[in-house]
Short mmCIF file of C-alpha atoms in Angstrom, two decimals:
data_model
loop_
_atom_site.label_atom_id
_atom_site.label_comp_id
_atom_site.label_asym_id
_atom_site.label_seq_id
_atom_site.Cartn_x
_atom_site.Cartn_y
_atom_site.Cartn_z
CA UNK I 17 126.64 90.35 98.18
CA UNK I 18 125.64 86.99 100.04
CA UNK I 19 123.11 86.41 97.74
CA UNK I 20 124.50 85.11 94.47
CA UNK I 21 122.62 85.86 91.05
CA UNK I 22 122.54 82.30 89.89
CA UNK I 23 120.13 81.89 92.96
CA UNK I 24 117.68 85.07 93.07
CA UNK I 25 117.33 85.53 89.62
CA UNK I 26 115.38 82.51 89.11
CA UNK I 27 113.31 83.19 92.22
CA UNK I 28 112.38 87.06 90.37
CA UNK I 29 111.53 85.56 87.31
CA UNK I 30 109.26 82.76 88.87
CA UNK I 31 107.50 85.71 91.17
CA UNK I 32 106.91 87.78 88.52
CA UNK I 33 105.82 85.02 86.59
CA UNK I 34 103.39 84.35 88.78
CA UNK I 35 101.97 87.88 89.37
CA UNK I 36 101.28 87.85 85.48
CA UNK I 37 99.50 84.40 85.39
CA UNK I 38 97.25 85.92 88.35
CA UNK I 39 96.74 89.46 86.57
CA UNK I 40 95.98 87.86 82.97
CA UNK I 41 92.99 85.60 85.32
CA UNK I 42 91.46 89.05 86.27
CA UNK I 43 91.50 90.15 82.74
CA UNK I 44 90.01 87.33 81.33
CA UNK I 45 87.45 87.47 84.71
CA UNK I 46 86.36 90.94 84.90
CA UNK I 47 83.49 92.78 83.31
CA UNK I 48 83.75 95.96 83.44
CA UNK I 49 86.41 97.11 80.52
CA UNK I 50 88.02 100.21 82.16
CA UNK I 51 89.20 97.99 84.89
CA UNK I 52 90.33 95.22 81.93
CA UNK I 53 92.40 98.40 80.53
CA UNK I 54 94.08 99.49 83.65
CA UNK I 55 94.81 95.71 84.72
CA UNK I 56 96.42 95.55 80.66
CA UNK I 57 98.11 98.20 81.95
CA UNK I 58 99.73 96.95 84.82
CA UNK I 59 99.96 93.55 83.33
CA UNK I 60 102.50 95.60 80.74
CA UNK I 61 104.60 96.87 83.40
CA UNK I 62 105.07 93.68 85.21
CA UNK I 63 106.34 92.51 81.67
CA UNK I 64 108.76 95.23 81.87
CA UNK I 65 110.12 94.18 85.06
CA UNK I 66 110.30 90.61 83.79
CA UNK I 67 112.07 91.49 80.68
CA UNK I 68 115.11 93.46 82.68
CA UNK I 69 115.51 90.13 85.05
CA UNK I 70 115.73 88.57 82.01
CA UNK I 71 118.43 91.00 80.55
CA UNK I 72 116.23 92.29 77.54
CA UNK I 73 117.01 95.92 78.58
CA UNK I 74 115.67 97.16 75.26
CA UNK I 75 112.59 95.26 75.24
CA UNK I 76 112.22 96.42 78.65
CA UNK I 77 112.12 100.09 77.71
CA UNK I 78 109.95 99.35 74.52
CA UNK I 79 107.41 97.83 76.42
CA UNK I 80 106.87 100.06 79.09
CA UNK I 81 106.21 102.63 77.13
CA UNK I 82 104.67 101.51 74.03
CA UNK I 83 102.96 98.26 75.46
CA UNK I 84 101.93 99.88 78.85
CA UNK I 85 102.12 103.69 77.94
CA UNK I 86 100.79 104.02 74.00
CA UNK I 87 98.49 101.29 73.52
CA UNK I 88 96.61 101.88 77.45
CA UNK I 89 96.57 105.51 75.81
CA UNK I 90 94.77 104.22 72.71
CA UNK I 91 92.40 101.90 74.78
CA UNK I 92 91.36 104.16 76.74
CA UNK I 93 90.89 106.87 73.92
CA UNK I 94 88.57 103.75 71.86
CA UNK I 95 86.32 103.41 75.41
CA UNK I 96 85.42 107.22 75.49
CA UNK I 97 84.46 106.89 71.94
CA UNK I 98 82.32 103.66 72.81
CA UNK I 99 81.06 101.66 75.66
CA UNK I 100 82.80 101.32 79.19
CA UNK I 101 80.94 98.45 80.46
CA UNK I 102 81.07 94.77 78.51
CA UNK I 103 77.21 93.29 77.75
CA UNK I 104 76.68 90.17 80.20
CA UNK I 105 74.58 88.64 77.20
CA UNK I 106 74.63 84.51 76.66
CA UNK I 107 78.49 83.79 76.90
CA UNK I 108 79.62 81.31 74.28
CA UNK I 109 81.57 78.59 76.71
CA UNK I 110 82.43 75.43 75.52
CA UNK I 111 83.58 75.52 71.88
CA UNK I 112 86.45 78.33 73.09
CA UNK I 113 86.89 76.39 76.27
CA UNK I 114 87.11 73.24 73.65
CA UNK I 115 89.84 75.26 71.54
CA UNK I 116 92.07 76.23 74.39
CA UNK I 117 92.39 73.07 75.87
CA UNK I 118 93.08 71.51 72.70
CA UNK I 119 95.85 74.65 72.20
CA UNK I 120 97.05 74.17 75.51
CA UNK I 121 98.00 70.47 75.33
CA UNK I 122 99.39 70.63 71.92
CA UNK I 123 101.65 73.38 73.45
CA UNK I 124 102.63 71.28 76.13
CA UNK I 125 103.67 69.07 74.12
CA UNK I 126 105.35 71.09 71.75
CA UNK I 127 107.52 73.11 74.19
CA UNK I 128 107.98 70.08 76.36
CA UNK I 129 112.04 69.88 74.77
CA UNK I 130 112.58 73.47 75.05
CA UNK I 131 116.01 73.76 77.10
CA UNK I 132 116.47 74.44 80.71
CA UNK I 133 115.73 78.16 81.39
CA UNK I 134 118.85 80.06 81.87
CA UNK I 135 121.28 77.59 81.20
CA UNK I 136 123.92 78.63 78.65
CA UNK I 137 124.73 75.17 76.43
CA UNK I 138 121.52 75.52 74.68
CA UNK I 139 121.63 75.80 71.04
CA UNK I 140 120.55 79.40 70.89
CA UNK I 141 123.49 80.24 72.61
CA UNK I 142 126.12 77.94 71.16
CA UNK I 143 125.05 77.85 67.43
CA UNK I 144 123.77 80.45 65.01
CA UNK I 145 125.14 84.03 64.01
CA UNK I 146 127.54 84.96 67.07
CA UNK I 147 126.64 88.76 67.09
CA UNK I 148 128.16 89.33 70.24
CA UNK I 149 131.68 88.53 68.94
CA UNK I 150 131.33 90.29 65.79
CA UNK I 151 129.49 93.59 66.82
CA UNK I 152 132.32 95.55 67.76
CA UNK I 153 135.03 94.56 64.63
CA UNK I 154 132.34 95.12 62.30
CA UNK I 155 129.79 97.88 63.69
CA UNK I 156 131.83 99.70 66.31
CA UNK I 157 128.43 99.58 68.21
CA UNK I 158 128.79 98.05 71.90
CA UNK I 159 124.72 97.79 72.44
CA UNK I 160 124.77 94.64 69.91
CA UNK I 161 120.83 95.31 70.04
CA UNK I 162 121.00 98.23 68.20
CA UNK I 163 123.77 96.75 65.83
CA UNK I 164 121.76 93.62 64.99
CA UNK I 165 118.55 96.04 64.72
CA UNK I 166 119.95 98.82 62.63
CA UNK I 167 122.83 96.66 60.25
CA UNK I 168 122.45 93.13 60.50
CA UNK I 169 118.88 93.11 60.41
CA UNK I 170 118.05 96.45 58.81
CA UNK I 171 115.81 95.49 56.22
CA UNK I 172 113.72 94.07 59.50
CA UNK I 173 113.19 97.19 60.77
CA UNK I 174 112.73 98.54 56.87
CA UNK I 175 109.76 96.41 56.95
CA UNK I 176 108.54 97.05 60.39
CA UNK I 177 108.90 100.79 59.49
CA UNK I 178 106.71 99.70 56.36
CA UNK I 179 103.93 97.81 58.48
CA UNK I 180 103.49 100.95 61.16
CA UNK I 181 103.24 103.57 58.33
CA UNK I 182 100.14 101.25 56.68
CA UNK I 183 98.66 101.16 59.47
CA UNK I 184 98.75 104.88 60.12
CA UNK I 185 97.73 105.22 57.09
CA UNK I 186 94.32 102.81 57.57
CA UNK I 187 93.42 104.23 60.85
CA UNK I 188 93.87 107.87 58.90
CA UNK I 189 91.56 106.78 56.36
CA UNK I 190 89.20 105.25 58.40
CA UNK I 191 88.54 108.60 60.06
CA UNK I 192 88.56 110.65 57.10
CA UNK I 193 85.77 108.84 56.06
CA UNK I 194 83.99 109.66 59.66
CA UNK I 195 84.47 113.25 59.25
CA UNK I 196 83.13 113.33 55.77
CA UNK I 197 80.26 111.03 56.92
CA UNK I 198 79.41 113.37 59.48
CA UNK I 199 79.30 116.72 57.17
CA UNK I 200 76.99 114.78 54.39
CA UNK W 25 118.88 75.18 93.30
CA UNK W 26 118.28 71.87 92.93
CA UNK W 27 114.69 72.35 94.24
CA UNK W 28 114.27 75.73 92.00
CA UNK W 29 115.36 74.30 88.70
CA UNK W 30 112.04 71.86 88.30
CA UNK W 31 109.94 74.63 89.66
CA UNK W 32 111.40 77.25 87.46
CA UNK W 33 111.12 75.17 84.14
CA UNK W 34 107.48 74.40 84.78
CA UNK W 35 106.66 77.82 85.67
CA UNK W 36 108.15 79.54 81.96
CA UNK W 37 106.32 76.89 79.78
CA UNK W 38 103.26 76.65 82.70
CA UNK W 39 103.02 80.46 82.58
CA UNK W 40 103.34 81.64 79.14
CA UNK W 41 101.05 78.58 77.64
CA UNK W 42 98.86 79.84 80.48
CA UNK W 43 98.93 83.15 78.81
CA UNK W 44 98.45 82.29 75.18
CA UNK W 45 95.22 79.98 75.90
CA UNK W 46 93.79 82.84 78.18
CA UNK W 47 94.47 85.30 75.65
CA UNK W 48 92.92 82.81 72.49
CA UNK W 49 90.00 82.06 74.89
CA UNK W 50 89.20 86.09 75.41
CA UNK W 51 89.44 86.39 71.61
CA UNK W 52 87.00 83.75 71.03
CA UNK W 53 84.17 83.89 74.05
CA UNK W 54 84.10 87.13 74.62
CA UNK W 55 81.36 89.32 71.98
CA UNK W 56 83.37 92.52 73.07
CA UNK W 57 85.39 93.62 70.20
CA UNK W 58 87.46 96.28 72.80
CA UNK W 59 87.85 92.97 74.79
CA UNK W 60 88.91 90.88 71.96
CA UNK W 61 91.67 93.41 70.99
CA UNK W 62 92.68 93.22 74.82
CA UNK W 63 92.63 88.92 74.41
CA UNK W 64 94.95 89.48 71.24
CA UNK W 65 97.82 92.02 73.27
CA UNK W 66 97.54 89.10 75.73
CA UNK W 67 98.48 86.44 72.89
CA UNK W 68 100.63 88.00 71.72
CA UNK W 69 102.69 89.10 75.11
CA UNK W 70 103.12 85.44 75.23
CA UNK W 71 104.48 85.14 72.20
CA UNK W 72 107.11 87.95 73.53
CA UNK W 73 107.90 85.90 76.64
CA UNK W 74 108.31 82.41 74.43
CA UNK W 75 110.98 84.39 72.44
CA UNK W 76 112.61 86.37 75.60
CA UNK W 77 113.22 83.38 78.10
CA UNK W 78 115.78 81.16 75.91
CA UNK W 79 117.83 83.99 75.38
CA UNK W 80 118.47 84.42 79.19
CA UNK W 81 121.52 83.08 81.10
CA UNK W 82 121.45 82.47 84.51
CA UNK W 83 124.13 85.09 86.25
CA UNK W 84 124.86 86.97 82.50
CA UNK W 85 123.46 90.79 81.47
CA UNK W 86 122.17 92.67 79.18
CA UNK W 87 123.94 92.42 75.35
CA UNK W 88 126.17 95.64 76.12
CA UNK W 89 129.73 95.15 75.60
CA UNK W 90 132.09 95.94 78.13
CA UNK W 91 135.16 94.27 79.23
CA UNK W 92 134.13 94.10 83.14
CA UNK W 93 131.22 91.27 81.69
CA UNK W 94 131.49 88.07 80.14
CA UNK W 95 128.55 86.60 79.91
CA UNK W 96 125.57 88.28 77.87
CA UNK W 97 121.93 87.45 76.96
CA UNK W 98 121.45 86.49 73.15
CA UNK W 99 120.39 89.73 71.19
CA UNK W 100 118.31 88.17 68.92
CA UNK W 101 115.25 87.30 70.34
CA UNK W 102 115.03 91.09 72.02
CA UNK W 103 115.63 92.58 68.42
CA UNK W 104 112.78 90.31 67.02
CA UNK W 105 110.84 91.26 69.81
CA UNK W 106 111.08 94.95 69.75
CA UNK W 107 109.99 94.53 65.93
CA UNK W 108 107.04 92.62 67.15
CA UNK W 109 106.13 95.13 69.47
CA UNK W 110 105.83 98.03 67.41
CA UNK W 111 104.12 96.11 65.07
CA UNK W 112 101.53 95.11 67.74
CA UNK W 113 100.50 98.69 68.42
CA UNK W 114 100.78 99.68 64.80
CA UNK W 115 97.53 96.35 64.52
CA UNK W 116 96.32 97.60 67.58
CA UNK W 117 95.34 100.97 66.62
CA UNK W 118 93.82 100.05 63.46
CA UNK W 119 92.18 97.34 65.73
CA UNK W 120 90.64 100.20 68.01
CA UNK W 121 89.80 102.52 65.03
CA UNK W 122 87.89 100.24 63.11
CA UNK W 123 85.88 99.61 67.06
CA UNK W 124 85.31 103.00 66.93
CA UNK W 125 83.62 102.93 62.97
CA UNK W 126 81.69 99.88 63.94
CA UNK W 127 80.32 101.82 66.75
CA UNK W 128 79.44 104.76 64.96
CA UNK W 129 77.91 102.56 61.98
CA UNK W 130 75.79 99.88 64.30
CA UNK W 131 75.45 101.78 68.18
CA UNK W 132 77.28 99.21 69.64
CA UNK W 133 80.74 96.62 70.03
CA UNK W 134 79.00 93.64 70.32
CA UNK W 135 79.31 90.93 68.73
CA UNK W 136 75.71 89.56 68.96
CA UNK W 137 74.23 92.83 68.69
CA UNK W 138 75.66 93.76 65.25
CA UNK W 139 75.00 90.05 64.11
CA UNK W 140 71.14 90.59 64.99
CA UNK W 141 70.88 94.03 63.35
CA UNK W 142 72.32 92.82 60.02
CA UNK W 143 69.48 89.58 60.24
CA UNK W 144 66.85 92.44 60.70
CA UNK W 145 68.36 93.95 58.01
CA UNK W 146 67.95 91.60 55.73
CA UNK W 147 64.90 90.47 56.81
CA UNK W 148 63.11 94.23 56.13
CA UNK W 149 65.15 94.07 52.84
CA UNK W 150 63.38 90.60 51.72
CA UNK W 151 59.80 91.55 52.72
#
């Protein structure tokens, strides 16, 4: 080890960083919306990577599968059932332009007193609910992800459970109405 | 690390506004409705960054308790975030299903295209 953590983790996160910033210009750039999928895709894995430098191991595994394996899965499933290639027609440029400049700079503004990145006196760290003390006396769970997921914040997940099974249920219905369509 | 710290703090705010703004401006330019669903997993992959980053400490791991560690990232942003992501796809595929009925009703995804056809509509309906 003569390369300490304190000095190449930063350098990872700023890379990947980067390599995100340049894949999200191709998908705003490119036409063609197979390539847009695949470069989603990728953009998802990168993610991934970034979210294990940053020590979100869970996250990690949740995207890579679900952001970069599930929903490219379901894109790609909604362009065989439509169009591959995006209509050129008369873009639309300067009211969005308009709107994400204006987003952009009240952003700036608004995360311009967000603490240093990494640094462990910020409040996140030093105030609020201190899981990591109080997983093992009251869970018995050492992953104090899936304690915080599963018994602190259980009626979270209740409610996430909730949200997915509507909109199974929508997309269900929205095809059962296809297939009837198509008999009558 | 003096010269990485500046650099580091204006790429995590630089970057992930940079994402957010790209993402609202697909959602909004772009007729596409399979590219606007693409603008809005961009959006809100942003919004998973914003959360992720704060909770990291420089030289710390992963929230798994074991005595060789001492320092950990903070759990909660990754549990809000893994709710957030399965939440995405769960918008996401009702997204791309109701792409697919719009296709089947009006022959195409586009915006403009659909917004014409329902003016023709009307206008055959008035005469």
């Amino acid at each position: 080890m003569t390369i300490s953590a304190e000095f190449l983790e930063p350098i990872i996160t700023l890379v990947l960083l980067l390599l995100l910033a340049v894949i999200a210009f191709g998908i705003v750039r490119v036409r063609g919306l197979f390539a847009v999928v695949i470069m989603l895709g990728a953009y998802s894995f990168l993610m991934a990577t970034l979210f294990i430098v940053l020590d979100a191991v869970d996250v990690a595994m949740t995207e890579a599968s679900v952001g970069a394996g599930i929903s490219t899965v379901l894109f790609l499933g909604a362009l065989y059932l439509t169009d591959v290639k995006e209509a050129t027609g008369r873009a639309r440029r300067l009211a969005p332009m308009l709107v994400a400049v204006v987003t952009a700079g009240v952003l700036i503004w608004g995360l311009s007193d967000l603490p240093e990145f990494g640094s462990a006196d910020q409040p996140i760290h030093t105030k609020g609910a201190d899981y990591l003390d109080r997983s093992i006396p009251e869970t018995g769970i050492q992953n104090v992800v899936s304690s915080v997921l599963a018994s602190y914040r259980g009626f979270d997940t209740l409610g996430e459970t909730a949200v997915v099974f509507t909109a199974a249920i929508g997309v269900l219905a929205l095809f059962a109405r296809r297939r009837s369509d198509g008999k009558g | 690390m003096t010269l990485i710290d500046p650099l580091i703090a204006l790429a995590t705010r630089g970057v992930t506004i940079f994402l957010m703004v790209a993402g609202l401006y697909v959602v909004i330019a772009r007729g596409n409705m399979v590219k606007k669903l693409v603008g809005l997993s961009l959006f809100q992959s942003s919004v998973y960054l914003l959360f992720i980053l704060p909770g990291k400490i420089v030289g710390g791991t992963a929230p798994i308790i074991d005595p060789a560690f001492e320092v950990y990232a903070h759990p909660l942003p990754h549990v809000l975030i893994l709710t957030a992501i399965v939440v995405g796809i769960g918008t996401l595929a009702l997204g791309l299903a109701l792409v697919v009925r719009i296709r089947e009703a009006f022959g195409t995804i586009e915006e403009d295209e659909i917004l014409a056809r329902e003016d023709a509509v009307r206008v055959e309906r008035d005469e």
